Amino acid sequence: PRLGDSGVKALKGAALDWVVAQIEGRQVGILKAGLVFGIDCGCPCRYSSDWSQGGPLIEKYHVDLHYPHGREGLGWLAQSGTHMEPNPIAAMDATPLIAVCRTIVVAKLGYIVKVPACLVMP
C-alpha cells in the first residue's frame, strides 16, 4: 500500500494497530473496511482496543500506565522507560490501550511514522 507520514499523536484505530503490528513483526493485510488482519494468525489485529492483544504489550515493553489524579480530562498516561531517565517517552489518551500503543510506537519508531494512506482518516 501507499505510505504517508503520520504523527503518532493522531494515530488511532486501524492505523495505530497497523503500526503496532509492524513493531510486533506480524504479517498483516488490510481489509476493505480498514481492518488490519493478521495473515500469520488468521485474526484481526486490535492492539489498541482489545485487552487480550494490547494488554500483554504493557509487560513486554515495560510500559508504566496510570490515570493522573487531579488531571481530569487528560485521560490515561502511558510511559516507557524509567522515572530516572531525563526524558522518558509518554503518551496520553482517553483510553489506556491507545496511550500504551502510542508510547510503544514512539519508543520504537519515533514521533512520525509511515502508515498506509488508506488507514489514515483525512
mmCIF file of C-alpha atoms in Angstrom:
data_model
loop_
_atom_site.group_PDB
_atom_site.id
_atom_site.type_symbol
_atom_site.label_atom_id
_atom_site.label_comp_id
_atom_site.label_asym_id
_atom_site.label_seq_id
_atom_site.Cartn_x
_atom_site.Cartn_y
_atom_site.Cartn_z
ATOM 1 C CA PRO A 1 0.000 0.000 0.000
ATOM 2 C CA ARG A 2 0.948 3.644 -0.474
ATOM 3 C CA LEU A 3 2.521 5.011 2.720
ATOM 4 C CA GLY A 4 2.248 8.516 4.119
ATOM 5 C CA ASP A 5 3.682 10.247 7.180
ATOM 6 C CA SER A 6 1.560 10.442 10.283
ATOM 7 C CA GLY A 7 2.184 11.990 13.685
ATOM 8 C CA VAL A 8 1.807 9.423 16.443
ATOM 9 C CA LYS A 9 -0.487 11.747 18.440
ATOM 10 C CA ALA A 10 -3.037 11.429 15.628
ATOM 11 C CA LEU A 11 -2.833 7.652 15.290
ATOM 12 C CA LYS A 12 -5.871 5.655 16.343
ATOM 13 C CA GLY A 13 -7.883 2.629 15.304
ATOM 14 C CA ALA A 14 -6.624 0.584 12.367
ATOM 15 C CA ALA A 15 -3.708 2.933 11.634
ATOM 16 C CA LEU A 16 -2.360 2.553 15.174
ATOM 17 C CA ASP A 17 -2.985 -1.209 15.120
ATOM 18 C CA TRP A 18 -1.105 -1.496 11.808
ATOM 19 C CA VAL A 19 1.981 0.275 13.198
ATOM 20 C CA VAL A 20 1.989 -1.855 16.358
ATOM 21 C CA ALA A 21 1.645 -4.992 14.203
ATOM 22 C CA GLN A 22 4.751 -3.872 12.291
ATOM 23 C CA ILE A 23 6.663 -3.473 15.559
ATOM 24 C CA GLU A 24 5.489 -6.922 16.626
ATOM 25 C CA GLY A 25 6.756 -8.391 13.348
ATOM 26 C CA ARG A 26 3.307 -9.570 12.259
ATOM 27 C CA GLN A 27 2.389 -10.311 8.654
ATOM 28 C CA VAL A 28 -0.752 -8.276 8.061
ATOM 29 C CA GLY A 29 -3.207 -7.384 5.352
ATOM 30 C CA ILE A 30 -5.727 -4.573 5.176
ATOM 31 C CA LEU A 31 -9.354 -5.425 4.504
ATOM 32 C CA LYS A 32 -11.569 -3.020 2.567
ATOM 33 C CA ALA A 33 -13.311 -1.963 5.770
ATOM 34 C CA GLY A 34 -9.989 -0.581 7.032
ATOM 35 C CA LEU A 35 -9.422 -3.533 9.345
ATOM 36 C CA VAL A 36 -5.883 -4.768 9.916
ATOM 37 C CA PHE A 37 -5.905 -8.550 9.616
ATOM 38 C CA GLY A 38 -3.114 -10.822 10.828
ATOM 39 C CA ILE A 39 -2.278 -13.140 7.953
ATOM 40 C CA ASP A 40 0.043 -15.125 10.200
ATOM 41 C CA CYS A 41 -2.638 -15.752 12.855
ATOM 42 C CA GLY A 42 -5.892 -15.501 10.880
ATOM 43 C CA CYS A 43 -7.424 -12.876 13.161
ATOM 44 C CA PRO A 44 -7.920 -9.098 13.300
ATOM 45 C CA CYS A 45 -5.164 -7.024 14.908
ATOM 46 C CA ARG A 46 -6.783 -4.852 17.580
ATOM 47 C CA TYR A 47 -3.949 -3.911 19.900
ATOM 48 C CA SER A 48 -5.458 -0.515 20.692
ATOM 49 C CA SER A 49 -8.912 -1.803 21.647
ATOM 50 C CA ASP A 50 -8.634 -5.464 22.735
ATOM 51 C CA TRP A 51 -7.025 -6.154 26.115
ATOM 52 C CA SER A 52 -6.145 -9.726 25.117
ATOM 53 C CA GLN A 53 -3.861 -8.270 22.409
ATOM 54 C CA GLY A 54 -2.787 -4.905 23.822
ATOM 55 C CA GLY A 55 -2.569 -5.817 27.491
ATOM 56 C CA PRO A 56 0.470 -8.127 27.179
ATOM 57 C CA LEU A 57 2.377 -5.305 25.447
ATOM 58 C CA ILE A 58 2.426 -3.391 28.741
ATOM 59 C CA GLU A 59 4.647 -6.047 30.307
ATOM 60 C CA LYS A 60 6.612 -6.839 27.143
ATOM 61 C CA TYR A 61 7.647 -3.202 26.582
ATOM 62 C CA HIS A 62 7.780 -2.199 30.262
ATOM 63 C CA VAL A 63 5.112 0.486 30.000
ATOM 64 C CA ASP A 64 4.021 2.300 33.137
ATOM 65 C CA LEU A 65 0.282 3.045 32.943
ATOM 66 C CA HIS A 66 -1.745 5.215 35.281
ATOM 67 C CA TYR A 67 -4.547 7.733 35.468
ATOM 68 C CA PRO A 68 -3.146 11.025 36.822
ATOM 69 C CA HIS A 69 -5.144 12.144 39.856
ATOM 70 C CA GLY A 70 -6.307 15.723 39.749
ATOM 71 C CA ARG A 71 -5.872 15.986 35.986
ATOM 72 C CA GLU A 72 -9.436 15.352 34.888
ATOM 73 C CA GLY A 73 -9.980 15.207 31.152
ATOM 74 C CA LEU A 74 -6.407 14.292 30.278
ATOM 75 C CA GLY A 75 -7.064 10.567 30.433
ATOM 76 C CA TRP A 76 -4.525 7.799 30.806
ATOM 77 C CA LEU A 77 -0.779 8.317 30.874
ATOM 78 C CA ALA A 78 1.482 5.583 29.494
ATOM 79 C CA GLN A 79 5.218 5.938 29.916
ATOM 80 C CA SER A 80 8.105 3.934 28.513
ATOM 81 C CA GLY A 81 11.428 3.988 30.291
ATOM 82 C CA THR A 82 12.090 4.706 33.921
ATOM 83 C CA HIS A 83 11.362 7.690 36.107
ATOM 84 C CA MET A 84 15.129 8.056 36.483
ATOM 85 C CA GLU A 85 15.605 8.907 32.788
ATOM 86 C CA PRO A 86 15.780 12.617 31.912
ATOM 87 C CA ASN A 87 13.258 12.307 29.037
ATOM 88 C CA PRO A 88 11.031 9.246 29.386
ATOM 89 C CA ILE A 89 8.643 8.711 26.487
ATOM 90 C CA ALA A 90 4.983 9.210 27.347
ATOM 91 C CA ALA A 91 1.601 9.451 25.657
ATOM 92 C CA MET A 92 -1.881 10.272 26.912
ATOM 93 C CA ASP A 93 -5.312 9.292 25.672
ATOM 94 C CA ALA A 94 -8.851 8.814 26.973
ATOM 95 C CA THR A 95 -8.319 5.044 26.688
ATOM 96 C CA PRO A 96 -5.421 3.182 28.301
ATOM 97 C CA LEU A 97 -4.650 0.893 25.355
ATOM 98 C CA ILE A 98 -4.339 3.749 22.872
ATOM 99 C CA ALA A 99 -1.957 5.537 25.265
ATOM 100 C CA VAL A 100 0.083 2.317 25.622
ATOM 101 C CA CYS A 101 0.232 1.692 21.867
ATOM 102 C CA ARG A 102 1.255 5.276 21.092
ATOM 103 C CA THR A 103 4.012 5.115 23.720
ATOM 104 C CA ILE A 104 5.370 1.889 22.231
ATOM 105 C CA VAL A 105 5.305 3.363 18.721
ATOM 106 C CA VAL A 106 7.221 6.477 19.791
ATOM 107 C CA ALA A 107 9.735 4.405 21.774
ATOM 108 C CA LYS A 108 10.409 2.084 18.838
ATOM 109 C CA LEU A 109 9.889 4.276 15.752
ATOM 110 C CA GLY A 110 9.768 7.933 16.772
ATOM 111 C CA TYR A 111 7.102 10.641 16.649
ATOM 112 C CA ILE A 112 6.440 10.442 12.886
ATOM 113 C CA VAL A 113 5.717 7.079 11.241
ATOM 114 C CA LYS A 114 4.773 5.761 7.806
ATOM 115 C CA VAL A 115 1.213 4.414 7.642
ATOM 116 C CA PRO A 116 -0.813 3.097 4.680
ATOM 117 C CA ALA A 117 -2.778 6.043 3.327
ATOM 118 C CA CYS A 118 -5.998 4.003 3.292
ATOM 119 C CA LEU A 119 -5.856 3.750 7.109
ATOM 120 C CA VAL A 120 -5.387 7.429 7.853
ATOM 121 C CA MET A 121 -8.588 9.425 8.122
ATOM 122 C CA PRO A 122 -8.495 12.829 6.394
#
